Coordinates of C-alpha atoms in Angstrom, one line a residue:
Chain A
M1 CA 29.5 -12.6 -25.2
T2 CA 30.8 -10.2 -22.6
I3 CA 28.2 -8.2 -22.2
H4 CA 26.0 -11.9 -22.2
R5 CA 27.6 -12.6 -19.2
V6 CA 27.5 -9.5 -17.5
I7 CA 23.7 -9.7 -17.7
R8 CA 23.4 -13.2 -16.4
K9 CA 25.4 -12.2 -13.8
V10 CA 23.0 -9.6 -13.5
Q11 CA 20.1 -11.8 -13.3
R12 CA 21.8 -14.3 -10.8
F13 CA 21.3 -11.5 -8.2
Q14 CA 18.1 -10.0 -9.6
G15 CA 16.2 -12.9 -7.9
W16 CA 17.7 -11.6 -4.5
F17 CA 16.5 -8.4 -4.9
G18 CA 13.0 -9.2 -5.7
G19 CA 12.9 -12.1 -2.9
G20 CA 14.3 -9.5 -0.3
A21 CA 11.5 -6.7 -1.8
A22 CA 8.7 -9.2 -1.3
L23 CA 9.2 -10.1 2.4
C24 CA 10.2 -6.4 3.5
L25 CA 7.3 -5.0 1.6
G26 CA 4.9 -7.9 3.1
A27 CA 6.7 -7.4 6.5
G28 CA 6.2 -3.3 5.7
L29 CA 2.7 -3.6 4.8
Y30 CA 1.5 -6.1 8.0
L31 CA 3.1 -3.9 10.1
G32 CA 2.0 -0.6 8.6
L33 CA -1.7 -1.6 8.0
I34 CA -2.5 -4.0 10.9
G35 CA 0.8 -4.2 13.8
S36 CA 1.2 -0.4 14.0
P37 CA -0.2 2.0 16.7
P38 CA -2.0 4.9 15.4
D39 CA -0.2 8.4 15.5
Y40 CA -1.3 10.2 18.4
Y41 CA -2.4 13.6 16.3
Q42 CA -3.2 12.0 12.9
G43 CA -4.7 8.5 14.5
E44 CA -4.8 5.8 11.5
V45 CA -4.4 7.7 8.6
V46 CA -1.0 8.2 9.5
R47 CA -0.3 4.7 7.3
I48 CA -0.2 6.8 4.0
M49 CA 3.0 7.5 5.7
Y50 CA 4.5 4.4 5.2
I51 CA 3.3 4.1 1.7
H52 CA 3.7 7.7 0.8
V53 CA 7.7 8.1 2.1
P54 CA 9.2 4.9 1.0
L55 CA 8.1 5.9 -2.7
A56 CA 9.4 9.4 -2.9
H57 CA 13.1 8.5 -1.0
T58 CA 13.0 5.8 -3.7
S59 CA 12.1 8.2 -6.6
L60 CA 14.9 10.4 -5.1
L61 CA 17.4 7.7 -4.8
G62 CA 16.3 6.6 -8.5
Y63 CA 17.1 10.3 -9.7
T64 CA 20.6 10.2 -7.9
V65 CA 21.5 6.7 -9.4
L66 CA 20.5 7.9 -12.7
A67 CA 22.5 11.6 -12.4
L68 CA 25.6 9.2 -11.5
G69 CA 25.4 6.8 -14.1
S70 CA 25.1 9.9 -16.3
L71 CA 28.6 10.8 -15.3
W72 CA 30.2 7.6 -15.5
Y73 CA 28.6 7.2 -18.8
L74 CA 30.0 10.5 -20.2
W75 CA 33.1 9.6 -19.1
K76 CA 33.5 5.7 -19.9
R77 CA 30.8 5.8 -22.6
D78 CA 29.4 2.5 -21.8
P79 CA 26.2 1.4 -23.2
I80 CA 25.4 -0.8 -20.8
V81 CA 25.4 2.1 -18.3
D82 CA 23.4 3.8 -20.7
N83 CA 20.6 1.3 -20.6
M84 CA 20.8 1.6 -16.9
C85 CA 20.1 5.4 -17.2
Q86 CA 17.3 5.4 -19.3
A87 CA 15.5 2.3 -17.4
V88 CA 16.1 4.3 -13.9
A89 CA 14.8 7.3 -15.8
A90 CA 11.1 5.3 -16.7
L91 CA 11.1 4.1 -13.1
S92 CA 11.7 6.9 -11.4
A93 CA 9.3 8.8 -13.0
V94 CA 6.8 6.4 -12.2
F95 CA 7.9 6.7 -8.5
T96 CA 7.6 9.9 -8.4
A97 CA 4.3 10.4 -9.8
L98 CA 2.9 7.6 -7.2
A99 CA 4.6 9.6 -4.5
L100 CA 2.5 12.8 -5.6
G101 CA -0.4 10.8 -5.5
T102 CA -0.1 9.1 -2.3
G103 CA 1.2 12.5 -1.1
M104 CA -2.2 14.2 -2.5
I105 CA -4.3 11.5 -0.6
W106 CA -2.3 12.1 2.5
G107 CA -2.9 15.9 2.4
K108 CA -6.4 15.6 1.8
P109 CA -7.1 14.0 5.2
T110 CA -4.6 15.6 7.1
W111 CA -4.5 19.2 5.9
D112 CA -8.0 19.1 4.0
T113 CA -6.3 20.0 0.9
W114 CA -5.4 18.0 -2.1
W115 CA -2.4 19.8 -3.9
T116 CA -1.1 23.5 -2.7
W117 CA 2.2 25.5 -4.4
D118 CA 4.1 25.2 -1.7
A119 CA 8.2 24.8 -2.2
R120 CA 8.4 20.9 -1.6
L121 CA 5.7 20.1 -4.0
T122 CA 6.6 22.3 -6.7
S123 CA 10.4 21.1 -6.6
F124 CA 8.7 17.6 -6.7
T125 CA 6.7 18.1 -9.6
V126 CA 9.7 19.8 -11.4
L127 CA 11.2 16.4 -10.8
L128 CA 8.8 15.0 -12.3
L129 CA 8.9 17.4 -15.4
I130 CA 12.7 16.9 -15.7
L131 CA 12.1 13.1 -15.7
I132 CA 9.2 13.4 -18.5
G133 CA 11.6 15.8 -20.2
Y134 CA 14.4 13.5 -20.2
I135 CA 12.3 10.4 -21.0
M136 CA 10.7 12.5 -24.3
L137 CA 14.3 13.7 -25.3
R138 CA 15.2 10.1 -25.9
T139 CA 12.5 8.8 -28.3
F140 CA 13.5 12.5 -30.4
V141 CA 17.0 11.8 -31.0
D142 CA 17.6 9.2 -33.6
D143 CA 21.6 8.8 -33.3
H144 CA 21.8 6.3 -30.5
E145 CA 25.1 7.5 -29.4
K146 CA 23.7 11.4 -29.4
E147 CA 20.7 10.3 -27.6
A148 CA 22.6 8.6 -24.5
R149 CA 24.8 11.7 -24.7
Y150 CA 22.2 14.7 -24.7
G151 CA 20.0 12.7 -22.2
A152 CA 23.3 12.3 -19.5
I153 CA 23.7 16.1 -19.9
L154 CA 20.1 16.8 -19.7
A155 CA 19.7 14.7 -16.2
I156 CA 23.1 16.2 -14.8
I157 CA 21.9 19.4 -14.8
G158 CA 18.3 18.4 -13.2
F159 CA 20.5 17.2 -10.5
V160 CA 20.6 20.5 -9.4
D161 CA 16.6 20.1 -8.2
L162 CA 17.3 17.2 -5.5
P163 CA 19.1 19.5 -2.7
I164 CA 16.0 21.7 -3.3
I165 CA 13.5 19.5 -2.9
H166 CA 15.6 17.9 0.6
F167 CA 15.7 21.1 1.9
S168 CA 12.5 22.8 0.5
V169 CA 11.3 22.3 4.1
E170 CA 14.3 23.4 6.1
W171 CA 14.5 26.5 3.7
W172 CA 11.5 27.9 3.3
R173 CA 7.7 28.2 5.0
T174 CA 5.5 25.5 3.4
L175 CA 3.0 23.8 5.0
H176 CA 4.7 19.8 4.3
Q177 CA 6.1 19.1 7.7
P178 CA 9.9 19.2 8.1
Q179 CA 12.1 15.9 7.4
S180 CA 11.1 13.7 10.2
I181 CA 14.7 12.1 10.2
S182 CA 17.0 14.8 10.0
M183 CA 20.0 16.4 11.7
R184 CA 17.7 16.8 15.3
G185 CA 17.1 13.1 15.7
V186 CA 14.2 10.5 14.9
S187 CA 11.1 12.1 15.3
I188 CA 9.2 9.2 14.9
S189 CA 8.9 6.9 17.7
S190 CA 9.8 2.9 17.3
G191 CA 6.5 1.4 16.9
L192 CA 5.9 4.1 13.7
L193 CA 9.4 3.8 12.6
A194 CA 9.6 0.2 12.1
P195 CA 7.1 -0.3 9.0
L196 CA 8.4 2.9 7.6
L197 CA 12.2 1.5 7.6
C198 CA 10.4 -2.3 6.2
M199 CA 8.7 -0.3 3.4
S200 CA 11.5 2.3 2.6
I201 CA 14.1 -1.3 2.5
G202 CA 11.7 -3.1 0.5
M203 CA 11.0 -0.4 -2.2
S204 CA 14.3 0.2 -2.5
L205 CA 15.0 -3.2 -3.0
L206 CA 11.7 -3.3 -5.5
F207 CA 13.4 0.0 -7.1
S208 CA 16.0 -2.2 -7.9
Y209 CA 14.4 -5.6 -8.9
M210 CA 12.2 -3.7 -11.5
V211 CA 15.4 -1.8 -13.2
M212 CA 17.5 -4.6 -13.9
V213 CA 14.2 -6.1 -15.6
R214 CA 14.1 -3.1 -17.0
T215 CA 17.7 -2.6 -18.2
Q216 CA 17.4 -6.4 -19.4
L217 CA 14.4 -5.3 -21.6
L218 CA 15.8 -2.4 -23.5
Y219 CA 19.4 -4.6 -24.0
L220 CA 17.4 -7.4 -25.4
D221 CA 15.1 -5.0 -27.4
R222 CA 18.3 -3.3 -28.8
L223 CA 20.1 -6.6 -29.3
L224 CA 16.9 -8.3 -31.3
H225 CA 16.5 -4.8 -33.2
A226 CA 20.6 -5.4 -34.4
K227 CA 20.1 -9.0 -35.4
K228 CA 16.7 -8.3 -37.6
G229 CA 18.5 -5.4 -39.4
R230 CA 21.4 -7.6 -39.9
L231 CA 19.6 -10.6 -41.1
L232 CA 17.8 -8.1 -43.6
S233 CA 21.1 -6.8 -44.5
Q234 CA 22.5 -9.9 -45.2
F235 CA 19.5 -11.5 -47.2
H236 CA 19.0 -7.9 -49.4
L237 CA 23.2 -9.2 -50.3
S238 CA 22.5 -12.3 -51.0
K239 CA 19.9 -11.2 -53.4
S240 CA 22.3 -9.0 -55.2
D241 CA 24.8 -11.6 -55.3
S242 CA 22.8 -13.4 -57.6
Chain B
M1 CA 5.9 -18.8 -19.5
T2 CA 4.2 -20.9 -16.9
N3 CA 7.2 -20.1 -14.5
L4 CA 5.8 -16.5 -14.7
S5 CA 2.1 -17.3 -14.4
I6 CA 2.7 -19.5 -11.3
R7 CA 4.6 -17.0 -9.6
W8 CA 2.0 -14.1 -10.5
G9 CA -1.0 -16.0 -9.5
G10 CA 0.9 -17.2 -6.2
L11 CA 1.4 -13.1 -5.6
L12 CA -2.2 -12.5 -6.2
V13 CA -3.5 -15.0 -4.1
V14 CA -1.1 -14.2 -1.3
T15 CA -2.7 -10.6 -2.1
I16 CA -6.2 -11.3 -2.1
V17 CA -5.9 -13.3 1.1
L18 CA -4.0 -10.2 2.9
V19 CA -6.6 -8.1 1.5
V20 CA -8.9 -10.3 3.2
L21 CA -7.7 -10.1 6.4
T22 CA -7.1 -7.1 6.9
Y23 CA -10.2 -6.1 6.1
N24 CA -11.7 -8.4 8.6
H25 CA -9.2 -6.6 11.0
Y26 CA -11.0 -3.5 10.5
Q27 CA -14.4 -4.3 9.9
D28 CA -15.3 -3.6 13.4
N29 CA -13.8 0.1 13.0
I30 CA -15.9 0.6 9.5
T31 CA -19.3 0.1 11.0
S32 CA -21.0 2.7 12.6
L33 CA -24.3 4.5 13.3
V34 CA -25.5 8.2 12.7
P35 CA -27.9 9.6 15.4
Q36 CA -31.0 9.5 13.3
Q37 CA -30.3 5.6 13.5
V38 CA -29.8 5.7 16.9
R39 CA -32.9 7.9 17.3
K40 CA -35.2 5.6 15.7
E41 CA -33.9 2.0 16.0
A42 CA -32.6 2.7 19.8
P43 CA -29.9 -0.5 19.9
T44 CA -29.1 -1.7 23.1
G45 CA -25.5 -2.8 23.9
E46 CA -22.4 -1.4 23.0
I47 CA -22.5 0.6 19.3
R48 CA -20.4 3.3 17.3
V49 CA -22.2 6.7 16.4
L50 CA -20.6 8.4 14.1
G51 CA -21.6 13.1 13.9
M52 CA -20.5 16.3 14.8
V53 CA -19.8 17.9 18.0
Q54 CA -22.4 21.1 17.5
G55 CA -21.1 24.5 18.4
R56 CA -21.3 26.2 21.6
T57 CA -22.2 22.6 23.4
L58 CA -19.1 21.4 24.4
K59 CA -19.1 21.8 28.1
T60 CA -16.4 20.1 30.0
R61 CA -16.5 19.6 33.9
E62 CA -13.1 18.1 34.5
A63 CA -10.7 16.1 32.6
G64 CA -12.1 12.8 31.6
E65 CA -15.9 14.2 31.7
A66 CA -18.2 16.1 29.1
T67 CA -21.2 16.9 27.8
F68 CA -21.9 18.2 24.2
T69 CA -24.6 17.8 21.5
L70 CA -23.8 15.4 18.8
L71 CA -25.0 16.7 15.2
G72 CA -26.2 14.1 12.7
K73 CA -28.3 15.2 9.3
S74 CA -31.6 15.6 10.5
A75 CA -31.0 14.5 14.2
T76 CA -29.4 15.3 17.2
L77 CA -28.1 13.2 20.3
P78 CA -27.6 14.6 23.8
V79 CA -23.9 12.9 24.7
H80 CA -22.6 12.2 28.5
Y81 CA -18.9 11.2 28.2
Q82 CA -16.7 9.4 31.0
G83 CA -13.4 8.3 30.0
P84 CA -9.4 9.0 29.6
P85 CA -9.0 13.0 28.8
P86 CA -10.0 13.1 25.1
D87 CA -7.4 14.2 23.0
N88 CA -10.1 15.0 20.0
L89 CA -12.9 16.3 21.5
R90 CA -14.1 19.9 20.5
E91 CA -16.6 21.8 18.8
L92 CA -17.3 21.1 15.0
K93 CA -15.5 18.2 14.6
I94 CA -16.4 14.8 13.1
L95 CA -16.4 12.3 15.6
I96 CA -16.9 8.5 16.5
L97 CA -18.1 7.9 19.8
I98 CA -18.3 4.4 21.3
G99 CA -21.1 3.9 24.2
T100 CA -24.6 2.6 25.1
W101 CA -27.8 4.4 24.1
N102 CA -29.7 5.4 27.4
A103 CA -33.1 5.3 26.3
S104 CA -35.1 6.2 29.4
T105 CA -33.1 9.2 29.7
Q106 CA -32.3 9.8 25.7
V107 CA -29.0 10.3 26.7
F108 CA -26.0 8.9 24.9
E109 CA -23.2 7.9 27.4
A110 CA -19.9 7.4 25.7
R111 CA -17.0 5.7 27.0
D112 CA -14.3 6.4 24.2
I113 CA -13.9 9.1 21.4
G114 CA -12.1 8.7 18.6
I115 CA -11.8 10.6 14.9
V116 CA -13.2 9.0 12.0
P117 CA -10.0 6.5 10.5
N118 CA -10.2 7.8 6.8
Y119 CA -9.7 3.9 6.1
G120 CA -11.1 5.3 2.3
F121 CA -8.0 7.5 2.0
I122 CA -5.6 4.9 3.3
A123 CA -6.7 2.4 1.2
G124 CA -6.6 4.5 -2.1
A125 CA -3.1 5.4 -1.1
Y126 CA -2.1 1.7 -1.1
L127 CA -3.8 1.3 -4.0
L128 CA -2.4 4.2 -6.1
G129 CA 1.1 3.3 -4.9
L130 CA 1.3 -0.3 -5.0
L131 CA -0.9 -1.5 -8.1
P132 CA 0.7 0.2 -10.7
L133 CA 4.3 -1.0 -9.9
A134 CA 3.1 -4.4 -9.8
L135 CA 1.0 -3.7 -13.3
F136 CA 4.5 -2.2 -14.5
L137 CA 6.6 -5.2 -13.6
F138 CA 4.7 -7.7 -15.1
A139 CA 4.1 -6.2 -18.2
M140 CA 8.2 -6.1 -18.4
T141 CA 8.6 -9.5 -17.3
R142 CA 6.1 -10.6 -20.0
R143 CA 8.3 -8.5 -22.5
V144 CA 11.5 -9.8 -21.3
N145 CA 10.3 -13.2 -21.6
F146 CA 9.1 -12.3 -25.0
L147 CA 12.6 -11.3 -26.3
Y148 CA 13.8 -13.9 -25.1
E149 CA 11.7 -16.0 -27.3
E150 CA 12.5 -13.8 -30.2
I151 CA 16.1 -13.9 -29.8
K152 CA 16.0 -17.5 -29.5
A153 CA 13.7 -18.1 -32.6
S154 CA 16.2 -15.6 -34.8
K155 CA 19.0 -17.6 -33.5
L156 CA 21.3 -15.1 -32.5
Y157 CA 23.4 -17.2 -30.5
E158 CA 24.8 -19.7 -33.3
E159 CA 28.3 -19.7 -33.6
K160 CA 29.3 -19.0 -36.7
Chain C
M1 CA 12.2 14.8 -39.4
G2 CA 10.3 18.1 -38.4
T3 CA 8.3 16.3 -35.9
K4 CA 11.5 14.7 -34.3
K5 CA 13.0 18.6 -34.0
V6 CA 10.1 19.9 -32.8
G7 CA 9.7 17.2 -30.0
M8 CA 13.3 17.6 -28.8
I9 CA 13.2 21.0 -28.7
V10 CA 9.9 20.9 -26.6
S11 CA 11.4 18.0 -24.1
I12 CA 14.5 20.7 -23.5
L13 CA 11.9 23.2 -23.3
L14 CA 9.9 21.1 -20.7
V15 CA 13.5 20.6 -18.4
G16 CA 14.8 23.9 -18.7
G17 CA 11.6 25.7 -18.4
A18 CA 11.0 23.8 -15.1
L19 CA 14.4 24.9 -14.0
A20 CA 14.0 28.4 -14.9
Y21 CA 11.3 28.0 -12.8
L22 CA 13.1 27.2 -10.0
A23 CA 15.8 29.6 -10.6
L24 CA 14.2 33.1 -11.5
G25 CA 10.7 32.2 -11.6
N26 CA 7.6 32.1 -9.7
F27 CA 9.0 29.8 -7.7
G28 CA 10.5 32.5 -5.5
E29 CA 7.4 34.2 -4.7
N30 CA 6.2 30.7 -3.9
V31 CA 8.9 30.2 -1.0
V32 CA 7.0 32.5 1.0
Y33 CA 4.6 30.2 1.0
F34 CA 2.6 32.1 3.8
F35 CA 2.8 35.4 5.7
T36 CA 3.4 35.5 9.4
P37 CA 0.7 37.4 11.8
S38 CA 3.8 40.0 12.3
E39 CA 4.3 40.2 8.6
V40 CA 0.0 40.4 7.9
K41 CA -0.1 43.3 10.7
A42 CA 3.0 45.2 8.9
F43 CA 0.9 45.3 6.0
S44 CA 0.5 48.4 3.3
P45 CA -3.0 49.1 2.4
D46 CA -2.0 47.2 -1.1
Y47 CA -2.5 44.2 0.7
Y48 CA -5.8 44.8 1.8
Q49 CA -8.6 42.6 0.6
K50 CA -6.2 40.9 -1.8
K51 CA -5.9 37.1 -1.1
V52 CA -2.8 36.0 0.6
R53 CA -2.2 32.9 3.1
V54 CA -0.9 33.5 6.8
G55 CA 0.7 30.5 9.1
G56 CA 0.9 30.9 12.6
M57 CA -0.1 28.9 15.8
V58 CA -3.4 28.3 16.7
V59 CA -3.6 30.4 20.1
E60 CA -5.0 27.6 23.3
G61 CA -8.2 29.1 24.3
S62 CA -8.9 31.3 21.6
M63 CA -11.5 29.2 19.5
N64 CA -15.0 30.5 19.7
T65 CA -18.0 28.6 17.7
Y66 CA -21.4 29.3 16.9
P67 CA -24.4 27.8 17.9
D68 CA -26.4 28.3 14.9
R69 CA -24.0 28.3 11.8
L70 CA -21.2 26.6 10.4
G71 CA -18.2 28.7 11.7
L72 CA -15.5 30.2 13.8
T73 CA -13.2 32.7 15.1
F74 CA -9.6 32.1 17.0
Q75 CA -6.8 33.9 17.2
L76 CA -3.0 33.1 14.9
T77 CA 0.0 33.9 16.5
D78 CA 3.9 33.8 15.5
G79 CA 4.8 34.4 19.0
E80 CA 5.6 38.3 18.6
A81 CA 1.9 39.1 16.9
T82 CA -1.1 37.8 16.9
I83 CA -4.2 38.2 15.0
P84 CA -7.5 37.4 15.0
V85 CA -9.2 35.1 11.6
A86 CA -12.7 34.5 11.5
F87 CA -13.7 31.6 9.2
E88 CA -16.7 30.2 7.2
G89 CA -16.8 26.7 7.3
I90 CA -16.0 23.7 8.7
P91 CA -12.7 23.1 9.7
P92 CA -10.1 20.1 8.8
D93 CA -10.2 17.3 11.5
L94 CA -6.6 18.2 12.4
F95 CA -7.4 21.8 13.2
K96 CA -6.7 22.4 16.7
E97 CA -5.9 24.8 19.8
G98 CA -2.2 24.5 19.7
Q99 CA -1.1 23.2 16.7
G100 CA -0.3 25.1 13.4
A101 CA -2.5 25.9 10.7
V102 CA -2.6 27.9 7.0
V103 CA -5.5 30.4 6.2
E104 CA -6.4 31.7 3.0
G105 CA -8.2 34.9 3.0
Y106 CA -8.7 38.7 3.4
W107 CA -6.7 40.6 5.7
T108 CA -9.4 43.5 5.8
G109 CA -7.6 46.3 7.4
Q110 CA -10.2 46.4 10.3
H111 CA -7.2 44.2 11.9
R112 CA -9.4 41.1 11.3
F113 CA -8.3 38.3 8.9
E114 CA -11.2 36.8 7.0
S115 CA -11.0 33.2 5.9
N116 CA -12.6 30.6 4.1
M117 CA -9.9 28.1 4.0
I118 CA -7.7 26.5 6.5
M119 CA -5.2 24.3 6.0
A120 CA -4.1 22.0 9.1
K121 CA -0.1 21.7 9.4
H122 CA 1.1 18.9 11.5
S123 CA 4.4 18.5 12.7
E124 CA 7.1 15.8 11.8
D125 CA 7.0 13.8 14.6
Y126 CA 5.3 10.2 14.8
M127 CA 3.9 8.3 18.0
P128 CA 1.1 6.5 19.7
I129 CA -1.4 8.0 22.0
E130 CA 0.2 6.4 24.9
L131 CA 3.3 7.5 24.4
K132 CA 2.1 11.6 24.5
R133 CA -0.3 10.7 27.1
A134 CA 3.0 9.8 29.2
G135 CA 4.5 12.6 28.0
V136 CA 7.3 12.1 25.5
E137 CA 8.6 14.6 23.7
L138 CA 10.4 13.4 20.2
P139 CA 12.9 15.7 18.5
R140 CA 11.1 17.9 16.1
K141 CA 11.6 21.8 14.5
D142 CA 10.5 24.4 16.5
F143 CA 7.3 26.0 14.4
M144 CA 7.1 29.2 16.1
K145 CA 10.8 29.8 15.7
S146 CA 10.7 29.2 12.2
L147 CA 8.7 32.0 11.5
V148 CA 9.8 34.8 13.9
E149 CA 13.2 33.6 12.0

């Protein structure tokens, strides 16, 4: 029962992640919605940044974890890492979709359009498609080991989209504004940076917390499945014996 | 199960309190009149008026003083503005003016100009960003609890 | 098992297609998301009356409105070339002289750009109005320079 002990350990940390997420997000929401001044150019609507940017960066972080986990899995074939990858993929897909959605809501009052096919928006949509493809692929392969391996290979190939997303606003002409925190320095004044950082840390913690819960869920699901299968076969064996 | 309900119930209560507080914080900024209301009701005291700056009517005398016509759906208001240099004042722009209606001269005396705050978009973005995450997490936590119960019931940890 | 095979192929196609799109497909076209005024001025007649997007800076003091209808004219520049734009409709809230904008419409060949859609481009610096009035400038990518490159 080694894996069980690992999960117990993770569970002990889980509370800290959840609590930290609640604290950071609470502080971030207060600062973002009440405690921070409006922007000189965008006015109040800049507050959407504090939810949109953390969601977007967390989904990129999530995909990075997925790619690294997939590499690890191909190397060590550790099933719990595969469980984690599967959990991370589902959550990254949710975060990516929400980042796109909140981005659309930010785009309407600032750019005056919900959607446009510029390099940043397109490459981010591609990320969502890759994640959906990954999740779909995993449901269609019967053999669990194969499912994990194919998924891992797919996730690693899909990683090429990440640098494209990150640098799209620097390399090409886009409607989307360039990175605010880059080699040029920080282009956000402290009053507006504080809620952004709070929300970003909070979202990362929330993501980690949700990954832990989901990894545990997938593990328990498989455990129960295996147990039920074993009980059934025992039942049949005992029947055929008598 | 009870532990779960207590935790999520607590979260729900905190959320509701926060929403109410935020709403109260912004309530003053949400209400505004339109030009036809100002014409009809002639309110006294400081008010907020929402409308669009009509094309070719904006005349800036010096930084911090300007006159223009505010366009509503069925009425217009002549406006005289005096205050800090307005960054957002330009023609064909929908703005919120803060000031008083002078009924004798029929001119709106504005002391501040702001852009329309778009609280609907902000509220929409926060709801879209946080609500699905909360629901997803809730569903997952419930499922984990359920699976634990199931596994316990099927006596998986029984030592052989 | 037939449906599973199909599903597997579909999901691989989804990812493969998305990546192929990035690598060689339409993405290359979208990378030139908008043209610059210099490029528009150098347009061959093939491009006249073709729907294109042009990005640039709105020239200070170039905006003109009409008293009787919703529309405006202004100049769009990339620092090297400047084109006149005629727009019908209500410009976005953040549309401002001295700021970036992307307009969608047609280059008429008579050296005028006719548009019915403006998208306001905002920069990546954010600060309260008090700081801006105090003259604070935060580091940011030079939009005009990025256009000429």
